[in-house]
């Protein structure tokens, strides 16, 4: 059925994972229901000026909760992205002001569920969940963590819908005459664990790998400390004698440029430090591109790689990373088997499939609200 979908999130030209996620979901929801429209309330973060580059979305500046709710209330259903650090107020509690003013069904998408939140973070997330008609997590690990660690009155309304990705339309090999390409990409900042990937390279020199770290420094990191982390990584590579094996591409890559880059990779390395990460868009995109993955044991990787689409390694362990990369790049049949298992996941992780699940969820909520309204009128 034709609907008007409302979105509350960061949004392009903001350069962050939530913005990209929302733009993709919006586009594929419209494709799933031709004739449908959307309204986007674009949350402006502290790391960008309030008069940031123009967008088709309605800007939400700190304090503008009434205006944001007014836009979303003109929709059939509101899809609200929640992540710590994008909303104003203590622990982002300004999101609660918007949610409290909404009169339409609300889907909240949780991008982070912390194991040990601060009291303020716990209070805000529990209140966000309480305002929602449905809560989406992007992994079973996140759903389990939410239900086990937080006060959730209606656990049946918490559903798992995976992060979407654009399926690969072709496999690609390394450029002729060049060594294997190991790729890490995404907004750069401490916690990405790139230093552990660099530390692993000396043990792989005989394979002549190229380790490409692609992506600009996260805007919030850039505002706080500039390029200190990237500078540290360059200095580490030089001190370790592997500068010739490491490349940095500091550009923010658009969809097509990123797809071309991932196509050229032989293996994707996710050496993240965090054991909290229950959602990784980069991991999903790597699997959708049918690329072998080596990842540390963060929850989303443990869940998605369990069937053999990649190899898991301990956090902060260069020797284990080097051993896993060597296996992928040299062990007969291993990389091909990983690609086959990734292909099996592709149908579930594709954006059209993911958007269709959101469409079904929204339809159920709208139908339930209409039924409740009719019952109330007849009483």
Short mmCIF file of C-alpha atoms in Angstrom, two decimals:
data_model
loop_
_atom_site.label_atom_id
_atom_site.label_comp_id
_atom_site.label_asym_id
_atom_site.label_seq_id
_atom_site.Cartn_x
_atom_site.Cartn_y
_atom_site.Cartn_z
CA UNK A 1 0.00 0.00 0.00
CA UNK A 2 1.18 3.53 -0.76
CA UNK A 3 2.51 5.15 2.40
CA UNK A 4 4.36 8.22 3.57
CA UNK A 5 7.36 7.15 5.62
CA UNK A 6 8.99 9.51 8.08
CA UNK A 7 12.64 9.21 9.11
CA UNK A 8 14.50 10.76 12.04
CA UNK A 9 18.26 10.34 11.61
CA UNK A 10 21.44 11.90 10.39
CA UNK A 11 21.26 12.07 6.62
CA UNK A 12 23.48 12.96 3.64
CA UNK A 13 25.46 15.11 3.18
CA UNK A 14 26.36 14.11 6.75
CA UNK A 15 29.04 11.44 6.39
CA UNK A 16 28.33 8.67 8.87
CA UNK A 17 26.94 5.15 8.91
CA UNK A 18 23.47 6.18 10.11
CA UNK A 19 23.13 8.72 7.31
CA UNK A 20 24.07 6.16 4.68
CA UNK A 21 21.80 3.55 6.24
CA UNK A 22 18.78 5.86 6.30
CA UNK A 23 19.29 7.03 2.73
CA UNK A 24 19.49 3.42 1.53
CA UNK A 25 16.44 2.31 3.52
CA UNK A 26 14.43 5.28 2.28
CA UNK A 27 15.35 4.58 -1.34
CA UNK A 28 14.55 0.87 -1.21
CA UNK A 29 11.31 1.33 0.73
CA UNK A 30 10.14 3.65 -2.03
CA UNK A 31 11.08 1.04 -4.62
CA UNK A 32 9.19 -1.65 -2.69
CA UNK A 33 6.01 0.43 -2.63
CA UNK A 34 5.83 2.51 -5.84
CA UNK A 35 4.08 5.81 -5.25
CA UNK A 36 5.10 6.01 -1.62
CA UNK A 37 6.78 9.15 -0.32
CA UNK A 38 9.06 10.00 2.56
CA UNK A 39 9.89 12.91 4.81
CA UNK A 40 13.27 13.04 6.51
CA UNK A 41 14.12 15.00 9.63
CA UNK A 42 17.88 15.32 9.40
CA UNK A 43 19.60 15.48 12.78
CA UNK A 44 22.56 17.85 12.66
CA UNK A 45 25.44 16.63 14.80
CA UNK A 46 27.88 18.63 16.90
CA UNK A 47 30.64 17.90 14.39
CA UNK A 48 29.00 19.82 11.54
CA UNK A 49 27.79 23.41 11.27
CA UNK A 50 24.09 24.03 11.60
CA UNK A 51 24.16 25.65 8.21
CA UNK A 52 25.65 22.53 6.63
CA UNK A 53 25.32 21.73 2.95
CA UNK A 54 21.75 21.73 1.66
CA UNK A 55 19.68 18.57 1.75
CA UNK A 56 16.18 17.56 0.75
CA UNK A 57 15.59 16.76 4.42
CA UNK A 58 14.19 19.00 7.16
CA UNK A 59 17.10 20.01 9.43
CA UNK A 60 16.72 19.38 13.16
CA UNK A 61 18.81 21.72 15.24
CA UNK A 62 19.21 21.24 19.00
CA UNK A 63 15.99 22.18 20.76
CA UNK A 64 13.78 21.89 17.67
CA UNK A 65 11.76 18.92 18.95
CA UNK A 66 8.35 20.45 18.15
CA UNK A 67 9.23 21.14 14.52
CA UNK A 68 10.71 17.65 14.11
CA UNK A 69 7.60 15.99 15.54
CA UNK A 70 5.35 18.10 13.34
CA UNK A 71 7.08 16.81 10.21
CA UNK A 72 6.94 13.17 11.34
CA UNK A 73 3.30 13.40 12.39
CA UNK A 74 2.38 14.15 8.77
CA UNK A 75 3.55 10.62 7.88
CA UNK A 76 1.85 7.23 8.21
CA UNK A 77 4.72 5.82 10.28
CA UNK A 78 7.96 7.17 11.72
CA UNK A 79 11.27 5.26 11.53
CA UNK A 80 13.67 6.60 14.15
CA UNK A 81 17.38 5.73 14.18
CA UNK A 82 18.94 5.61 17.64
CA UNK A 83 22.64 5.92 18.30
CA UNK A 84 24.44 7.61 21.17
CA UNK A 85 26.10 10.84 20.13
CA UNK A 86 23.79 12.12 17.40
CA UNK A 87 21.03 13.72 19.48
CA UNK A 88 21.48 16.73 21.74
CA UNK A 89 21.05 16.66 25.49
CA UNK A 90 22.38 14.39 28.19
CA UNK A 91 23.14 11.02 26.57
CA UNK A 92 21.07 12.16 23.60
CA UNK A 93 17.87 12.50 25.60
CA UNK A 94 16.51 15.12 23.20
CA UNK A 95 15.31 12.18 21.11
CA UNK A 96 12.79 11.51 23.88
CA UNK A 97 11.25 14.92 23.36
CA UNK A 98 10.52 14.07 19.74
CA UNK A 99 9.23 10.57 20.52
CA UNK A 100 6.88 11.87 23.22
CA UNK A 101 5.23 14.17 20.68
CA UNK A 102 4.61 11.56 17.97
CA UNK A 103 1.04 10.45 17.27
CA UNK A 104 1.85 7.98 14.48
CA UNK A 105 3.23 4.43 14.85
CA UNK A 106 6.95 4.47 15.65
CA UNK A 107 9.68 2.03 14.63
CA UNK A 108 12.95 2.56 16.51
CA UNK A 109 16.12 1.08 15.00
CA UNK A 110 18.87 0.48 17.55
CA UNK A 111 22.41 0.76 16.21
CA UNK A 112 24.13 0.25 19.57
CA UNK A 113 23.15 -1.79 22.62
CA UNK A 114 25.82 -1.49 25.31
CA UNK A 115 26.63 -4.25 27.77
CA UNK A 116 27.59 -1.85 30.55
CA UNK A 117 25.84 1.47 29.89
CA UNK A 118 26.13 4.42 32.21
CA UNK A 119 22.99 5.11 34.27
CA UNK A 120 22.11 7.92 31.87
CA UNK A 121 22.58 5.76 28.78
CA UNK A 122 20.42 3.03 30.31
CA UNK A 123 17.67 5.48 31.23
CA UNK A 124 17.59 7.01 27.74
CA UNK A 125 17.61 3.71 25.85
CA UNK A 126 14.88 2.19 28.04
CA UNK A 127 12.75 5.30 27.52
CA UNK A 128 13.36 5.21 23.75
CA UNK A 129 12.25 1.57 23.64
CA UNK A 130 9.19 2.35 25.77
CA UNK A 131 8.06 5.02 23.27
CA UNK A 132 8.33 2.62 20.31
CA UNK A 133 5.59 0.50 18.79
CA UNK A 134 8.30 -1.78 17.39
CA UNK A 135 12.05 -2.00 18.03
CA UNK A 136 14.49 -3.27 15.41
CA UNK A 137 17.92 -4.66 16.19
CA UNK A 138 20.21 -5.74 13.38
CA UNK A 139 21.52 -8.90 14.99
CA UNK A 140 20.33 -11.61 17.36
CA UNK A 141 23.19 -10.62 19.65
CA UNK A 142 21.78 -7.11 19.99
CA UNK A 143 18.26 -8.40 20.65
CA UNK A 144 19.48 -10.84 23.31
CA UNK A 145 21.60 -8.16 24.96
CA UNK A 146 18.68 -5.72 25.00
CA UNK A 147 16.23 -8.18 26.53
CA UNK A 148 18.73 -9.50 29.09
CA UNK A 149 20.21 -6.20 30.20
CA UNK A 150 17.45 -3.61 29.96
CA UNK A 151 13.90 -3.17 31.21
CA UNK A 152 11.79 -3.99 28.14
CA UNK A 153 8.06 -4.27 28.87
CA UNK A 154 7.08 -5.73 25.49
CA UNK A 155 9.82 -8.15 24.32
CA UNK A 156 7.60 -9.47 21.53
CA UNK A 157 7.85 -6.08 19.82
CA UNK A 158 11.65 -6.40 19.46
CA UNK A 159 12.46 -7.89 16.05
CA UNK A 160 15.67 -8.60 14.15
CA UNK A 161 16.03 -7.16 10.66
CA UNK A 162 19.61 -7.26 9.32
CA UNK A 163 21.56 -4.30 8.04
CA UNK A 164 21.09 -4.09 4.29
CA UNK A 165 23.71 -4.11 1.56
CA UNK A 166 23.85 -4.00 -2.21
CA UNK A 167 24.57 -7.54 -3.48
CA UNK A 168 27.65 -8.05 -5.62
CA UNK A 169 26.97 -8.53 -9.31
CA UNK A 170 30.42 -9.88 -10.14
CA UNK A 171 33.50 -11.29 -8.41
CA UNK A 172 36.79 -9.59 -9.15
CA UNK A 173 40.42 -10.62 -8.84
CA UNK A 174 43.44 -8.59 -7.82
CA UNK A 175 45.06 -6.41 -10.43
CA UNK A 176 47.51 -8.48 -12.52
CA UNK A 177 51.09 -8.39 -11.35
CA UNK A 178 50.27 -6.94 -7.94
CA UNK A 179 50.20 -8.60 -4.53
CA UNK A 180 46.98 -9.56 -2.76
CA UNK A 181 44.86 -6.64 -1.54
CA UNK A 182 43.83 -6.62 2.12
CA UNK A 183 41.16 -3.96 2.70
CA UNK A 184 39.89 -2.14 5.76
CA UNK A 185 37.42 0.67 5.13
CA UNK A 186 35.11 3.03 6.96
CA UNK A 187 35.35 6.28 8.90
CA UNK A 188 38.68 6.21 10.70
CA UNK A 189 39.15 6.61 14.44
CA UNK A 190 40.69 4.96 17.46
CA UNK A 191 39.06 1.63 18.13
CA UNK A 192 39.13 0.55 14.48
CA UNK A 193 42.18 -1.56 15.38
CA UNK A 194 44.13 -0.68 12.24
CA UNK A 195 47.35 -0.72 14.26
CA UNK A 196 46.91 -4.47 14.77
CA UNK A 197 46.54 -5.00 11.03
CA UNK A 198 49.72 -3.03 10.40
CA UNK A 199 51.54 -5.01 13.09
CA UNK A 200 50.59 -8.24 11.30
CA UNK A 201 52.18 -7.26 7.98
CA UNK A 202 55.81 -8.07 8.79
CA UNK A 203 54.89 -11.76 9.11
CA UNK A 204 53.30 -11.66 5.64
CA UNK A 205 56.03 -9.92 3.67
CA UNK A 206 56.73 -13.03 1.59
CA UNK A 207 53.19 -12.72 0.15
CA UNK A 208 53.80 -9.07 -0.86
CA UNK A 209 50.38 -7.94 0.38
CA UNK A 210 48.99 -4.45 0.01
CA UNK A 211 47.07 -3.27 3.06
CA UNK A 212 44.72 -0.47 2.04
CA UNK A 213 43.03 1.57 4.76
CA UNK A 214 40.28 3.52 3.01
CA UNK A 215 38.12 6.24 4.46
CA UNK A 216 38.35 9.70 5.91
CA UNK A 217 38.74 10.39 9.60
CA UNK A 218 35.39 10.42 11.41
CA UNK A 219 34.16 14.06 11.57
CA UNK A 220 33.84 13.95 15.37
CA UNK A 221 37.35 12.54 15.71
CA UNK A 222 38.65 15.17 13.28
CA UNK A 223 37.07 17.95 15.32
CA UNK A 224 38.55 16.58 18.56
CA UNK A 225 42.07 15.51 17.60
CA UNK A 226 42.55 16.16 13.90
CA UNK A 227 44.52 13.49 12.03
CA UNK A 228 46.46 12.28 15.09
CA UNK A 229 45.34 8.66 14.70
CA UNK A 230 46.23 8.46 11.00
CA UNK A 231 49.59 10.09 11.74
CA UNK A 232 50.21 7.52 14.48
CA UNK A 233 49.43 4.69 12.04
CA UNK A 234 51.85 6.08 9.45
CA UNK A 235 54.56 6.39 12.07
CA UNK A 236 53.91 2.84 13.26
CA UNK A 237 54.21 1.49 9.70
CA UNK A 238 57.52 3.30 9.25
CA UNK A 239 58.89 2.12 12.58
CA UNK A 240 57.89 -1.47 11.75
CA UNK A 241 59.49 -1.37 8.31
CA UNK A 242 56.22 -2.02 6.44
CA UNK A 243 55.46 1.43 4.98
CA UNK A 244 55.80 -0.06 1.51
CA UNK A 245 52.93 -2.47 2.28
CA UNK A 246 50.46 0.09 3.68
CA UNK A 247 48.37 2.58 1.74
CA UNK A 248 45.92 5.17 3.05
CA UNK A 249 43.07 6.61 1.00
CA UNK A 250 41.57 9.43 3.10
CA UNK A 251 38.66 10.18 0.77
CA UNK A 252 35.02 9.63 1.67
CA UNK A 253 33.92 7.11 -0.95
CA UNK A 254 30.54 7.20 -2.61
CA UNK A 255 28.54 4.05 -3.28
CA UNK A 256 29.95 3.31 -6.73
CA UNK A 257 33.57 4.10 -5.84
CA UNK A 258 33.33 1.95 -2.72
CA UNK A 259 31.83 -0.96 -4.68
CA UNK A 260 34.70 -0.78 -7.18
CA UNK A 261 37.23 -0.78 -4.37
CA UNK A 262 35.67 -3.74 -2.56
CA UNK A 263 35.53 -5.65 -5.84
CA UNK A 264 39.32 -5.44 -6.05
CA UNK A 265 39.94 -6.74 -2.54
CA UNK A 266 41.11 -10.30 -1.90
CA UNK A 267 40.17 -10.21 1.77
CA UNK A 268 38.48 -7.70 4.08
CA UNK A 269 40.08 -7.18 7.49
CA UNK A 270 38.00 -5.88 10.42
CA UNK A 271 40.46 -5.71 13.34
CA UNK A 272 38.11 -3.75 15.62
CA UNK A 273 38.99 -3.33 19.29
CA UNK A 274 35.43 -3.21 20.62
CA UNK A 275 33.68 -6.26 22.03
CA UNK A 276 30.43 -4.24 22.09
CA UNK A 277 29.77 -3.97 18.36
CA UNK A 278 26.45 -5.66 17.61
CA UNK A 279 26.02 -4.00 14.22
CA UNK A 280 28.59 -3.53 11.47
CA UNK A 281 27.51 -2.18 8.12
CA UNK A 282 31.02 -2.76 6.76
CA UNK A 283 30.81 -6.45 7.67
CA UNK A 284 27.44 -6.80 5.94
CA UNK A 285 28.69 -5.01 2.83
CA UNK A 286 31.78 -7.22 2.69
CA UNK A 287 29.67 -10.37 2.87
CA UNK A 288 27.19 -9.06 0.29
CA UNK A 289 30.18 -8.47 -2.00
CA UNK A 290 31.17 -12.12 -1.42
CA UNK A 291 34.53 -11.25 0.06
CA UNK A 292 36.41 -13.43 2.56
CA UNK A 293 36.52 -11.69 5.93
CA UNK A 294 38.98 -11.81 8.81
CA UNK A 295 37.45 -10.15 11.87
CA UNK A 296 37.98 -9.87 15.58
CA UNK A 297 35.41 -11.55 17.79
CA UNK A 298 32.93 -8.70 18.10
CA UNK A 299 29.32 -9.96 18.44
CA UNK A 300 28.07 -9.21 14.92
CA UNK A 301 31.08 -10.94 13.37
CA UNK A 302 30.66 -13.99 15.60
CA UNK A 303 27.04 -14.23 14.48
CA UNK A 304 27.50 -13.74 10.74
CA UNK A 305 30.75 -15.65 10.27
CA UNK A 306 29.74 -18.71 12.26
CA UNK A 307 28.92 -20.71 9.11
CA UNK A 308 32.33 -20.21 7.55
CA UNK A 309 32.02 -16.93 5.60
CA UNK A 310 35.12 -15.67 7.40
CA UNK A 311 37.69 -16.29 10.11
CA UNK A 312 37.51 -14.94 13.65
CA UNK A 313 40.57 -13.83 15.60
CA UNK A 314 41.11 -12.52 19.14
CA UNK A 315 41.18 -8.77 19.74
CA UNK A 316 44.55 -6.99 19.59
CA UNK A 317 46.45 -10.06 18.34
CA UNK A 318 48.68 -9.36 15.30
CA UNK A 319 50.00 -12.93 15.19
CA UNK A 320 46.47 -14.34 14.93
CA UNK A 321 45.57 -11.77 12.27
CA UNK A 322 48.66 -12.67 10.23
CA UNK A 323 47.91 -16.40 10.51
CA UNK A 324 44.28 -15.92 9.43
CA UNK A 325 45.22 -13.72 6.48
CA UNK A 326 47.84 -16.23 5.38
CA UNK A 327 45.24 -19.00 5.44
CA UNK A 328 42.78 -17.01 3.33
CA UNK A 329 45.45 -16.00 0.80
CA UNK A 330 47.21 -19.37 0.48
CA UNK A 331 45.05 -22.27 1.64
CA UNK A 332 43.52 -24.02 -1.40
CA UNK A 333 39.75 -23.68 -1.59
CA UNK A 334 39.33 -21.66 1.61
CA UNK A 335 38.57 -18.28 0.03
CA UNK A 336 36.27 -19.88 -2.55
CA UNK A 337 34.35 -21.64 0.21
CA UNK A 338 33.96 -18.37 2.09
CA UNK A 339 32.60 -16.69 -1.03
CA UNK A 340 30.07 -19.50 -1.47
CA UNK A 341 28.83 -19.09 2.11
CA UNK A 342 28.62 -15.32 1.70
CA UNK A 343 26.51 -15.83 -1.42
CA UNK A 344 24.06 -17.84 0.68
CA UNK A 345 23.66 -14.83 2.98
CA UNK A 346 23.26 -12.39 0.11
CA UNK A 347 19.53 -12.84 -0.40
CA UNK A 348 18.80 -12.13 3.25
CA UNK A 349 21.15 -9.15 3.47
CA UNK A 350 20.19 -7.47 0.20
CA UNK A 351 18.57 -4.05 0.55
CA UNK A 352 15.42 -5.07 -1.38
CA UNK A 353 14.85 -7.97 1.06
CA UNK A 354 15.60 -5.82 4.10
CA UNK A 355 13.35 -2.99 2.91
CA UNK A 356 10.53 -5.44 2.29
CA UNK A 357 10.73 -6.58 5.91
CA UNK A 358 10.54 -2.97 7.08
CA UNK A 359 7.58 -2.45 4.76
CA UNK A 360 5.77 -5.43 6.27
CA UNK A 361 6.53 -4.26 9.80
CA UNK A 362 5.24 -0.76 9.06
CA UNK A 363 2.08 -2.13 7.43
CA UNK A 364 1.33 -4.22 10.51
CA UNK A 365 1.78 -1.23 12.80
CA UNK A 366 -0.40 1.05 10.68
CA UNK A 367 -3.12 -1.61 10.41
CA UNK A 368 -2.99 -2.19 14.16
CA UNK A 369 -3.29 1.51 14.89
CA UNK A 370 -6.24 1.89 12.52
CA UNK A 371 -7.98 -1.08 14.13
CA UNK A 372 -7.40 0.33 17.62
CA UNK A 373 -8.79 3.71 16.52
CA UNK A 374 -11.92 2.08 15.08
CA UNK A 375 -12.48 0.12 18.29
CA UNK A 376 -12.09 3.29 20.35
CA UNK A 377 -14.66 5.11 18.21
CA UNK A 378 -17.27 2.35 18.58
CA UNK A 379 -17.01 2.25 22.37
#
